Coordinates of N, CA and C in Angstrom, one line a residue:
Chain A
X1 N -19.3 -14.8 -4.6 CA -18.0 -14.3 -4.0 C -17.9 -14.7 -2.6
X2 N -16.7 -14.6 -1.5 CA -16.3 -15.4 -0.7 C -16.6 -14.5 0.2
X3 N -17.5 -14.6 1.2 CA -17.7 -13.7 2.4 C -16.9 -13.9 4.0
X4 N -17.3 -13.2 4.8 CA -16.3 -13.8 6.1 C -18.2 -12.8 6.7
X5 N -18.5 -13.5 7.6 CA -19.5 -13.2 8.7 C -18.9 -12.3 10.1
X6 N -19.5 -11.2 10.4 CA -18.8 -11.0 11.8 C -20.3 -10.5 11.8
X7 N -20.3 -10.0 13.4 CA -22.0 -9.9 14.6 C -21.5 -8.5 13.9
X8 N -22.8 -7.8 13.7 CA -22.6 -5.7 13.7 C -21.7 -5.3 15.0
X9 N -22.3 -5.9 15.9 CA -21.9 -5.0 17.5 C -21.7 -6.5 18.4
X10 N -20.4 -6.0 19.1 CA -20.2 -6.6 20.8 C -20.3 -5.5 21.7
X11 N -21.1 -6.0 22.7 CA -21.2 -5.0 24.0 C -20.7 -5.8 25.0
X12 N -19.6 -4.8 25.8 CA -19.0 -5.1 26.9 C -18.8 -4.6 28.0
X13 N -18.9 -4.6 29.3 CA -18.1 -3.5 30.3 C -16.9 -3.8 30.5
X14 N -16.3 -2.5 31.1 CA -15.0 -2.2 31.1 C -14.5 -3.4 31.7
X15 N -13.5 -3.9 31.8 CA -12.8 -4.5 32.5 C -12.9 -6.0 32.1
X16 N -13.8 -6.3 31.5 CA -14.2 -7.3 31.0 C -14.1 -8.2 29.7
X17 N -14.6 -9.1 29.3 CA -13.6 -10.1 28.3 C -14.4 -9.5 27.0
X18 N -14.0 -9.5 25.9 CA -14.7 -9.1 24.9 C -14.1 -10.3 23.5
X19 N -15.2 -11.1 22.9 CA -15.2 -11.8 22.1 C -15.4 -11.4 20.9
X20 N -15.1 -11.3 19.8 CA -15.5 -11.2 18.6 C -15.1 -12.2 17.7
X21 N -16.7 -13.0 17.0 CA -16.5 -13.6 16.3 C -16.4 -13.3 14.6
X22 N -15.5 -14.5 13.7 CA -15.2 -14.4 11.8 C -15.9 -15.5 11.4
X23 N -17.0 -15.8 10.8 CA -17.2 -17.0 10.3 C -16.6 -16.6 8.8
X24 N -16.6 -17.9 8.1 CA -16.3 -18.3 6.8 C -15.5 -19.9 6.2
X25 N -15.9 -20.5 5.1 CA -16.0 -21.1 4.7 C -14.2 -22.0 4.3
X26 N -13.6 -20.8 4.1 CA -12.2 -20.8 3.9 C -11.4 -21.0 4.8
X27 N -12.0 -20.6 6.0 CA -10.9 -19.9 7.0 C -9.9 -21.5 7.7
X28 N -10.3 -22.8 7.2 CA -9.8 -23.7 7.7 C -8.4 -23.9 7.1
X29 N -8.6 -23.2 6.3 CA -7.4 -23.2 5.1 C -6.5 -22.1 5.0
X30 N -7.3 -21.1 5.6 CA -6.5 -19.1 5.0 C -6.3 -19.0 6.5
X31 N -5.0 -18.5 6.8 CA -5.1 -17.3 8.1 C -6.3 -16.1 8.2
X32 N -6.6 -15.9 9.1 CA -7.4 -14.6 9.6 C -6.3 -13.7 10.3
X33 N -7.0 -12.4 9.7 CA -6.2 -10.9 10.5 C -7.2 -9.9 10.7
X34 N -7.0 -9.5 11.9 CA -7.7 -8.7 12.3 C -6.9 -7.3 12.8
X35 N -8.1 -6.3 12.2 CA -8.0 -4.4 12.5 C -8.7 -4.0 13.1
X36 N -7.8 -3.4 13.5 CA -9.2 -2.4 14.8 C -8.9 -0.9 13.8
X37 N -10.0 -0.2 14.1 CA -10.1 1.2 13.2 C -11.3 2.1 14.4
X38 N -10.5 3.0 14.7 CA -11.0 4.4 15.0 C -11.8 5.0 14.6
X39 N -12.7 5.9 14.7 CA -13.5 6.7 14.2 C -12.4 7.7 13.4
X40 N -12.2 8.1 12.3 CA -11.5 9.0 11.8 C -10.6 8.2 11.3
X41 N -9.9 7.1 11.7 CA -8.3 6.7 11.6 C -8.2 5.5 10.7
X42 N -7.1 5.2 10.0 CA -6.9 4.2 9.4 C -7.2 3.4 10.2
X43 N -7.2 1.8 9.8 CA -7.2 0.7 10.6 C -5.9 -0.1 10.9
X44 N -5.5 -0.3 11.6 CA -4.3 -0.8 12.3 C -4.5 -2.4 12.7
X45 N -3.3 -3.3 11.7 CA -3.4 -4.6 12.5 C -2.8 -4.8 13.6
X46 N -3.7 -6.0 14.9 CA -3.8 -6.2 15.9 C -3.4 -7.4 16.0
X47 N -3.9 -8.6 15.0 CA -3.5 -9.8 15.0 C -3.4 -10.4 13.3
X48 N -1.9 -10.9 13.3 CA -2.1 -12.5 11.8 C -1.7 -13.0 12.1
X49 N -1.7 -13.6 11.2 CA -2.0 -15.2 11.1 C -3.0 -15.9 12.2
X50 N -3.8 -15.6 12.4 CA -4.8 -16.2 13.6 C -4.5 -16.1 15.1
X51 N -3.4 -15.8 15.1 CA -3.0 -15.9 16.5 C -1.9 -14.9 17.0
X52 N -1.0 -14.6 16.0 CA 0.0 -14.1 16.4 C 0.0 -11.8 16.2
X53 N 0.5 -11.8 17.2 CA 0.3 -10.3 17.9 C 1.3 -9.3 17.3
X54 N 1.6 -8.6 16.3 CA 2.7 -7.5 16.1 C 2.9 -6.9 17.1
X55 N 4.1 -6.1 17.5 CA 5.0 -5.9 18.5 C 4.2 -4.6 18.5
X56 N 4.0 -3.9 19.4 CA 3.2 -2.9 20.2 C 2.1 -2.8 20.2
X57 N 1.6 -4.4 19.8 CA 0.2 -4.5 20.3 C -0.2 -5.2 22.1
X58 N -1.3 -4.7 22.4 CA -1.0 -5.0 24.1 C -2.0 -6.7 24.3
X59 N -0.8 -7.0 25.1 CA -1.2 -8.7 25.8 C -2.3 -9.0 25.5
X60 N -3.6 -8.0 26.1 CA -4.7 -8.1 26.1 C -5.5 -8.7 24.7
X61 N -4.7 -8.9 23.8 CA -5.5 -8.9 22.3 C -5.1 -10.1 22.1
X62 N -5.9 -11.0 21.4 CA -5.5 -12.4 21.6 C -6.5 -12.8 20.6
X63 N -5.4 -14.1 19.7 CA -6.3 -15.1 18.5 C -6.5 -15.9 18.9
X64 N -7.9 -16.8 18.3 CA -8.1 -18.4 18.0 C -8.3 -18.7 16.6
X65 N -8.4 -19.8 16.7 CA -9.3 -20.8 15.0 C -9.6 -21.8 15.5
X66 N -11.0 -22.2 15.2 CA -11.7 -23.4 15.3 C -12.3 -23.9 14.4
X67 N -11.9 -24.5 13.0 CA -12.7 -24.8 12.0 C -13.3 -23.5 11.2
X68 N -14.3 -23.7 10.7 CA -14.6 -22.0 9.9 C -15.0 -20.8 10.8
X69 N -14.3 -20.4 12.1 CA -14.8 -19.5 12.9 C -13.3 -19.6 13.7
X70 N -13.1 -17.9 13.5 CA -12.1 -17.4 14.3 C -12.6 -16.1 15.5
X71 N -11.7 -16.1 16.3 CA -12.2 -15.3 17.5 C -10.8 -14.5 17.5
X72 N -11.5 -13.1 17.7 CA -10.6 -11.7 18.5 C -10.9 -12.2 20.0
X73 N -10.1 -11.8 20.8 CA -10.5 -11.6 22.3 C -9.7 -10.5 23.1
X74 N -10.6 -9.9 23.6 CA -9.9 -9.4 24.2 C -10.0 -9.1 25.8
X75 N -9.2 -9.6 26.5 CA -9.3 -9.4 28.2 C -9.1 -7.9 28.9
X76 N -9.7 -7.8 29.6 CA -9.8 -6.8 30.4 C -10.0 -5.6 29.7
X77 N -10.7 -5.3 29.0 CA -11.0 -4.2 28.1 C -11.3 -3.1 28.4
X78 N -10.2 -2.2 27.7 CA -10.3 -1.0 28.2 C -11.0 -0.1 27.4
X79 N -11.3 1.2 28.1 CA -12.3 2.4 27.4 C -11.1 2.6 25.8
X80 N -9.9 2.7 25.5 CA -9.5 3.2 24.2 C -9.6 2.0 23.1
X81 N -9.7 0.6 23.9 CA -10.5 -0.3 22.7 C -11.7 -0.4 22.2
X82 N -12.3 0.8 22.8 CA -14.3 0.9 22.1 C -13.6 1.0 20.4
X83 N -14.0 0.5 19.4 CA -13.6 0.5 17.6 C -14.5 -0.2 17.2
X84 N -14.0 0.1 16.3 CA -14.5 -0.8 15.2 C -13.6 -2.4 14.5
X85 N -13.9 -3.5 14.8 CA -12.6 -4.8 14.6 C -13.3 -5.5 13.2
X86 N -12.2 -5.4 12.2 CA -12.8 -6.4 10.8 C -11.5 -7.5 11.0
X87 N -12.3 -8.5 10.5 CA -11.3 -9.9 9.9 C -11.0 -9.4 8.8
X88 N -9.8 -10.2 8.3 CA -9.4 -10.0 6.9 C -8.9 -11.4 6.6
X89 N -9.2 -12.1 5.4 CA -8.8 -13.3 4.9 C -8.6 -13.3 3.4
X90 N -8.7 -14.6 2.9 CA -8.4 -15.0 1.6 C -9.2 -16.2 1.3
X91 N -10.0 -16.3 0.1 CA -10.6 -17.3 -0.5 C -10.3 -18.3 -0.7
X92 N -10.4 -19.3 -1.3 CA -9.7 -20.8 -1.0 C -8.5 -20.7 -1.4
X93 N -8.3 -20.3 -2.7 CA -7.5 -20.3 -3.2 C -5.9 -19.3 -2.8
X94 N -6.5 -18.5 -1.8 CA -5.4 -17.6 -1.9 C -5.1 -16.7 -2.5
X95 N -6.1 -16.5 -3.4 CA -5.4 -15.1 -4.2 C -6.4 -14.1 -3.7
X96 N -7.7 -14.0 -3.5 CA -8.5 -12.8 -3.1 C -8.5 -12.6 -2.1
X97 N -8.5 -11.0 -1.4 CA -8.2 -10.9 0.1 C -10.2 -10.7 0.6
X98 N -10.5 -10.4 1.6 CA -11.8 -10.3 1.8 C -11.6 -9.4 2.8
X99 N -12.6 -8.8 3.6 CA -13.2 -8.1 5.0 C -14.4 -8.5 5.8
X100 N -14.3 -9.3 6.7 CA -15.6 -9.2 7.2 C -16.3 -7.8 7.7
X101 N -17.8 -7.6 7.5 CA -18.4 -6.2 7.7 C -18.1 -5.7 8.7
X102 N -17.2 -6.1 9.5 CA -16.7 -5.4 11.0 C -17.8 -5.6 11.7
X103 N -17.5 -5.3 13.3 CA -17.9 -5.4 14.4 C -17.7 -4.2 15.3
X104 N -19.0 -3.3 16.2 CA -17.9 -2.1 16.8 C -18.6 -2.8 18.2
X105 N -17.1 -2.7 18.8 CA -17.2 -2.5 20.0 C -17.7 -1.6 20.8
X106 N -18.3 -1.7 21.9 CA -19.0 -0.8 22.8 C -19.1 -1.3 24.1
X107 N -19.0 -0.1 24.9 CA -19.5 -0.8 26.4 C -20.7 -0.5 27.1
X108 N -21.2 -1.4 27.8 CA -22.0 -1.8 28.4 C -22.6 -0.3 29.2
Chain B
X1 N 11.0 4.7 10.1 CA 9.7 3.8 9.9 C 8.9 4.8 8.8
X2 N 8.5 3.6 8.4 CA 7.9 3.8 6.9 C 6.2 4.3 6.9
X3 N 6.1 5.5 6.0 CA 5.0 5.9 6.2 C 4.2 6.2 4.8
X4 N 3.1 6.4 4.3 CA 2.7 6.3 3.1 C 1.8 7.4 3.4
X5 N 0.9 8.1 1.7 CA 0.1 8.9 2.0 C -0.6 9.1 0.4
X6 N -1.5 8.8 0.0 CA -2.1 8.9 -0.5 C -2.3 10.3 -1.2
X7 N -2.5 10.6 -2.6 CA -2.7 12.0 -3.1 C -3.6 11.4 -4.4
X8 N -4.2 12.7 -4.8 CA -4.7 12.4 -5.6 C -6.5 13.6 -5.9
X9 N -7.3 13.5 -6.9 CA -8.4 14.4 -6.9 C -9.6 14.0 -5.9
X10 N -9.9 14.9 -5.3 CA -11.1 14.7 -4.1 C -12.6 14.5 -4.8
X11 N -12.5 14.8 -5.9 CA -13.7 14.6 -6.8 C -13.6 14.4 -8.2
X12 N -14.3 13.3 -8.4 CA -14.3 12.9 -9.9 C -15.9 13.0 -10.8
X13 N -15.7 13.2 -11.6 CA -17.5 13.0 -12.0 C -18.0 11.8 -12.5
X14 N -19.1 11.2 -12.7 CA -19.5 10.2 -13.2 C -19.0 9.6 -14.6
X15 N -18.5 8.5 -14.6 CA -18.2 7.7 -16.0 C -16.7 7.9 -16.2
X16 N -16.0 8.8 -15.1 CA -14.3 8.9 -15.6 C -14.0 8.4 -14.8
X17 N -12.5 8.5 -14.8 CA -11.6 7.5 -14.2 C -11.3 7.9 -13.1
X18 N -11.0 7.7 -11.4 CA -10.2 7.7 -10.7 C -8.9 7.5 -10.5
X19 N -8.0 8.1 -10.3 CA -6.7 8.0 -10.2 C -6.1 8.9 -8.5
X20 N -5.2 7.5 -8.1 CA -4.8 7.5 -6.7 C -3.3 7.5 -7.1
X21 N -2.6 7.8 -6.3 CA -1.2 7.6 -5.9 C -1.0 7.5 -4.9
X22 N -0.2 6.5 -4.2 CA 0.6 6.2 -3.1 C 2.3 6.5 -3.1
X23 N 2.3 7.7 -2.4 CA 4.0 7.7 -1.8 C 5.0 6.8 -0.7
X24 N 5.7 6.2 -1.2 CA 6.2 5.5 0.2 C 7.3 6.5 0.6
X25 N 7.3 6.5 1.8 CA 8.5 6.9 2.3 C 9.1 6.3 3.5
X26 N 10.4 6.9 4.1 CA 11.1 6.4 5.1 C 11.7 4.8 4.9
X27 N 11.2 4.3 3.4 CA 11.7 2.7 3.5 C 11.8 2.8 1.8
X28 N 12.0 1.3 1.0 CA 11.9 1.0 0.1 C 11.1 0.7 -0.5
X29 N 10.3 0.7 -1.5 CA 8.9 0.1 -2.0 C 9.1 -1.2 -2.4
X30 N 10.4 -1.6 -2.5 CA 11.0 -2.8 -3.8 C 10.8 -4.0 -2.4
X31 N 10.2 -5.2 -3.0 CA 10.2 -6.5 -1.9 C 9.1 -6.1 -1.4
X32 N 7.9 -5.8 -1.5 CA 6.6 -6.0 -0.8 C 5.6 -5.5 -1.5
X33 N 4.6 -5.9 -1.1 CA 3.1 -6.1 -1.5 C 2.4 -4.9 -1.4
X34 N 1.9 -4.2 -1.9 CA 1.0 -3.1 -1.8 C -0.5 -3.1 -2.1
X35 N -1.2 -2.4 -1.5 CA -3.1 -2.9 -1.4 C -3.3 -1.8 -1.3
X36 N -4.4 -1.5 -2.0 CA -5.9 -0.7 -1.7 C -6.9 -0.7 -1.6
X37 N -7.4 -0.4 -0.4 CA -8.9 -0.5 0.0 C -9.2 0.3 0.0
X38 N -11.3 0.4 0.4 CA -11.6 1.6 0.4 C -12.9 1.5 1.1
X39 N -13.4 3.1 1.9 CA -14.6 2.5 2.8 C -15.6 3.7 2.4
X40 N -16.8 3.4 2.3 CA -17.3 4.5 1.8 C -18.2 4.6 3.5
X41 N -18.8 5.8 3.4 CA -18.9 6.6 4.7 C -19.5 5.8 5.5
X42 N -19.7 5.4 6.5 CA -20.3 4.3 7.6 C -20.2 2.9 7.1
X43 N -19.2 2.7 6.6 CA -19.5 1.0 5.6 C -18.2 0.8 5.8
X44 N -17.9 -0.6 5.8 CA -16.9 -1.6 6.1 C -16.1 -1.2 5.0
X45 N -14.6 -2.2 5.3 CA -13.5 -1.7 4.5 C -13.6 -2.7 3.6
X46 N -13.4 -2.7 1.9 CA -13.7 -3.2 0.6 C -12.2 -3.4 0.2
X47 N -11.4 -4.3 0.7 CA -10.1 -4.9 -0.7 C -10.6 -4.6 -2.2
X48 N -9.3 -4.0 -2.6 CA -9.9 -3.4 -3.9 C -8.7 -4.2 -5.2
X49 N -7.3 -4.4 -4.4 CA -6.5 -5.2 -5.1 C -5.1 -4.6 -4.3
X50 N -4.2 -5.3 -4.9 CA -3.0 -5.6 -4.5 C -2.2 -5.4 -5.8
X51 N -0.8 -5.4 -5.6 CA 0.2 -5.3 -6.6 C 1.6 -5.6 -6.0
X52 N 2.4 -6.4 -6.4 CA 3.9 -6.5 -5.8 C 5.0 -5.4 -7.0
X53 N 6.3 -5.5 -6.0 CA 7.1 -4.4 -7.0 C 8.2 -4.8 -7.9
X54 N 7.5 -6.2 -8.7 CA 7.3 -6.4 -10.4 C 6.4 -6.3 -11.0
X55 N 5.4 -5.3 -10.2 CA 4.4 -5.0 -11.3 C 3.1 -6.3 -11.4
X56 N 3.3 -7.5 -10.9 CA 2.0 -8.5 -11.1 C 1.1 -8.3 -9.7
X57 N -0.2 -8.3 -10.5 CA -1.4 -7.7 -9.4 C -2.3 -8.7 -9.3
X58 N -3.4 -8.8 -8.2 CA -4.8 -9.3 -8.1 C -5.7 -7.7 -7.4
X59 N -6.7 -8.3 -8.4 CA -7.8 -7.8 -8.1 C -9.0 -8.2 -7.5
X60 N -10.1 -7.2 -6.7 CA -11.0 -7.5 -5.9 C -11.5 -8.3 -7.6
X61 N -12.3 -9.7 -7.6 CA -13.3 -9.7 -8.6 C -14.0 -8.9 -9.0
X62 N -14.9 -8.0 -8.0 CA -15.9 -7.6 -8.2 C -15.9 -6.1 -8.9
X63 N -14.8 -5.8 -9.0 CA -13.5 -4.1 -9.6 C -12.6 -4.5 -10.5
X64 N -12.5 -6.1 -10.7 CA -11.0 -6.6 -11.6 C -11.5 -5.7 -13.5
X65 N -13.0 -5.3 -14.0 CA -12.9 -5.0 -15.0 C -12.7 -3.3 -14.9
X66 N -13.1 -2.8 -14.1 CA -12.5 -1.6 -13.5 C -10.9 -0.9 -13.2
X67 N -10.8 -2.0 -12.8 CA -9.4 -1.3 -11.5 C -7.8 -1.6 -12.7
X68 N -7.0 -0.7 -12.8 CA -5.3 -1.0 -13.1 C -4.7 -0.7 -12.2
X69 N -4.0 -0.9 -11.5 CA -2.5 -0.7 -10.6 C -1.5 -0.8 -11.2
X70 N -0.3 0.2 -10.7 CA 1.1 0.1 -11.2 C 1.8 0.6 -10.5
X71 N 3.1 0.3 -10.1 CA 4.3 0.7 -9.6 C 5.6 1.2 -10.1
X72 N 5.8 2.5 -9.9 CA 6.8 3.3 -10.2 C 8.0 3.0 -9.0
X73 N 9.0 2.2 -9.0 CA 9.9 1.8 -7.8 C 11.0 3.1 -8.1
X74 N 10.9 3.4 -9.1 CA 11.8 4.7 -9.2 C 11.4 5.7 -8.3
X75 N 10.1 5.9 -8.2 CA 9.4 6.7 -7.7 C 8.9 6.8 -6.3
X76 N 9.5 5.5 -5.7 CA 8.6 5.0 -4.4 C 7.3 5.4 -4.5
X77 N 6.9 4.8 -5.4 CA 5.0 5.3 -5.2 C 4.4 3.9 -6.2
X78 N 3.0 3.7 -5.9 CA 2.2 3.0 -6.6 C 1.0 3.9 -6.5
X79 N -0.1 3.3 -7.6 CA -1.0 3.8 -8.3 C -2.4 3.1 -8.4
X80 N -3.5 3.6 -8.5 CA -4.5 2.9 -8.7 C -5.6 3.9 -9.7
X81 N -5.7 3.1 -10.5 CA -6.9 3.7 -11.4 C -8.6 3.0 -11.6
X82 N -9.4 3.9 -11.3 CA -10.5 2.6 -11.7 C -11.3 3.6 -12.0
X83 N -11.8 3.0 -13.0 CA -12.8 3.7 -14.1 C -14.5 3.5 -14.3
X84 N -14.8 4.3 -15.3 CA -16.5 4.5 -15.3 C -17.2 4.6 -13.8
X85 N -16.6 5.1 -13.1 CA -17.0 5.5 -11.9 C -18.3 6.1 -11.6
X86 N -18.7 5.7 -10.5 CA -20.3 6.0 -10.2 C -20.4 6.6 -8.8
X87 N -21.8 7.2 -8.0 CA -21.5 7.5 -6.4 C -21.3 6.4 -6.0
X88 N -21.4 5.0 -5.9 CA -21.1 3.9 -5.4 C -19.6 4.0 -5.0
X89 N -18.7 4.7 -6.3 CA -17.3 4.4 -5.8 C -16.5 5.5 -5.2
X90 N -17.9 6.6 -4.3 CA -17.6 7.5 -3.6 C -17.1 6.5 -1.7
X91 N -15.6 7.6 -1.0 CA -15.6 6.5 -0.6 C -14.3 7.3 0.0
X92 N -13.7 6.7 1.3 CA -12.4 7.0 1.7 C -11.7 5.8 0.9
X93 N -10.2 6.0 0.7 CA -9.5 5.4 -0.2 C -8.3 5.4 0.6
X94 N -7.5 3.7 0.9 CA -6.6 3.8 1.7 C -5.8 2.6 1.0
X95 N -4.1 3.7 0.9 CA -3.3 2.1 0.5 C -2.6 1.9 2.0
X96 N -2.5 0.6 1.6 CA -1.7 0.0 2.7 C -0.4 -1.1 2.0
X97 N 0.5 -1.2 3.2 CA 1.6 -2.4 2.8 C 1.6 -3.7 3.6
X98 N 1.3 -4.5 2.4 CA 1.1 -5.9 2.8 C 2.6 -6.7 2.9
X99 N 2.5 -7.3 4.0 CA 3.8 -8.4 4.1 C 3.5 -9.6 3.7
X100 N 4.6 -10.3 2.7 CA 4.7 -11.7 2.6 C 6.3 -11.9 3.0
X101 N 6.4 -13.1 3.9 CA 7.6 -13.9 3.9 C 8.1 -14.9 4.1
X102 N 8.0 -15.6 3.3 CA 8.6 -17.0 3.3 C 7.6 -17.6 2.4
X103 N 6.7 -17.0 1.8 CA 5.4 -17.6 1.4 C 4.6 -17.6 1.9
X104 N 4.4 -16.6 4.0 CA 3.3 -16.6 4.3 C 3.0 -14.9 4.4
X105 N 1.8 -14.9 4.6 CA 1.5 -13.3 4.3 C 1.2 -12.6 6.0
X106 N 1.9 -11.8 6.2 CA 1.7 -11.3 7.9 C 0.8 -10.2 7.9
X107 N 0.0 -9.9 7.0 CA -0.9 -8.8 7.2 C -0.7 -7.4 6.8
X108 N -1.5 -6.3 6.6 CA -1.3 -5.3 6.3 C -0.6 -4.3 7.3
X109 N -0.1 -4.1 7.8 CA 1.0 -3.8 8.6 C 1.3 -2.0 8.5
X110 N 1.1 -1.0 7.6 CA 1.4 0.0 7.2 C 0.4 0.4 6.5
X111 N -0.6 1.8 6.8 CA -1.6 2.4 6.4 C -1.0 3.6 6.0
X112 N -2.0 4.0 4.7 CA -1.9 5.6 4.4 C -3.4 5.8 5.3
X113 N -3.2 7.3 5.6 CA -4.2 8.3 6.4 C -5.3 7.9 5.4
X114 N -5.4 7.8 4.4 CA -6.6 7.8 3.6 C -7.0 8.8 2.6
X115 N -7.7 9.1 1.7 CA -8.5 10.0 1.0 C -9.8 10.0 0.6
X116 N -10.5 11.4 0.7 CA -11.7 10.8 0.6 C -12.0 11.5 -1.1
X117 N -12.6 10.3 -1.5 CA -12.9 10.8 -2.9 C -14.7 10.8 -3.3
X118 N -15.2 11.9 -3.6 CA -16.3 11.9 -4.3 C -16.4 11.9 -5.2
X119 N -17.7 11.2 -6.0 CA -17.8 11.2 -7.4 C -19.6 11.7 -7.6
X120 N -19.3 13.1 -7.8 CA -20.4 13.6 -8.3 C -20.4 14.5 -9.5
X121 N -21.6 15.2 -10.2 CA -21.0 16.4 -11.3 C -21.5 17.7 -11.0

């Protein structure tokens, strides 16, 4: 079955740039989207289609794609973005959705 | 703005079936994609399947001999059933509403709160 790779943990201090990487096999082909999820709270998207931001999400949140590896980023990072961030994609084919095992942010 | 919420038994016993319902409200259910995932306690979130509102679904592979979905548009609600259930498929349980437009898909966009379902006896 089709997996998507993310790191367990990013550590960051405040203020500062925070990367989180998606690997997978597909991803040259499928969009990536990414959730951030709260302790307690549904998960909420931040970014699809690889790059593009839904409207009340803040500047600070930002896509790439490079071949089978997508990046969250986020600048100047503040204390209410400590979460938890999963990718979400699709198989080659487009019909299965996936999760990568998430990543929790933390700071430094 | 459209908000969903999940209902359904907080505990099932082993070998029966699960049964979810999703309410939509403040919008239409008709024209969009519906999903449910689910996370069991400290563990990543699990796609479990999808359904549009003619009723044609995908499923996670690894649940497709398990899992039915259905949509009641009369009802603004959809459904998920998955059966012979074990503590494995103990677990918070969250639908969400998936966008497609134009042929591309914009993400899951709209969460229910969740439910947490145990399966013990």
């Amino acid at each position: 079955s089709y997996e998507l790779t993310q790191p367990p943990s990013v550590s960051v201090s405040p203020g500062q740039t925070a990367r989180i990487t998606c690997s997978g096999d597909a991803l040259p082909k499928q969009y990536a989207y990414w959730y951030q999820q709260k302790p307690g709270q549904a998960p909420v998207l931040v970014i699809y289609k690889d790059s593009e931001r839904p409207s009340g999400i803040p500047e600070r949140f930002s896509g790439s794609s490079s071949g089978t590896t997508v990046t969250l980023t986020i600048s100047g990072v503040q204390a209410e973005d400590e979460a938890d961030y999963y990718c979400q994609s699709a198989d080659s084919s487009g019909t299965y959705w996936v999760f990568g095992g998430g990543t929790k942010l933390t700071f430094i | 703005q459209v908000q969903l919420q999940e209902s359904g038994p907080g505990l099932v016993k082993p070998s029966e079936t699960l049964s979810l319902t999703c309410t939509v409200s403040g919008g239409s259910i008709s024209s969009y994609y519906w999903s449910w995932i689910r996370q069991p306690a400290g563990k990543g979130l699990e796609w479990i399947g999808r359904i549009y509102t003619s009723g044609s679904t995908n499923y996670n592979p690894s649940l497709k001999s398990r899992v039915t979905m259905s949509v009641d548009t009369s009802k603004n609600q959809f459904s998920l059933k998955l059966s012979s259930v074990t503590a494995a498929d103990t677990a918070v349980y969250y639908c969400a509403r998936a966008i497609f437009l134009e042929g591309y898909y914009y993400g899951m966009d709209v969460w229910g709160q969740g439910t947490t379902v145990t399966v013990s006896s």
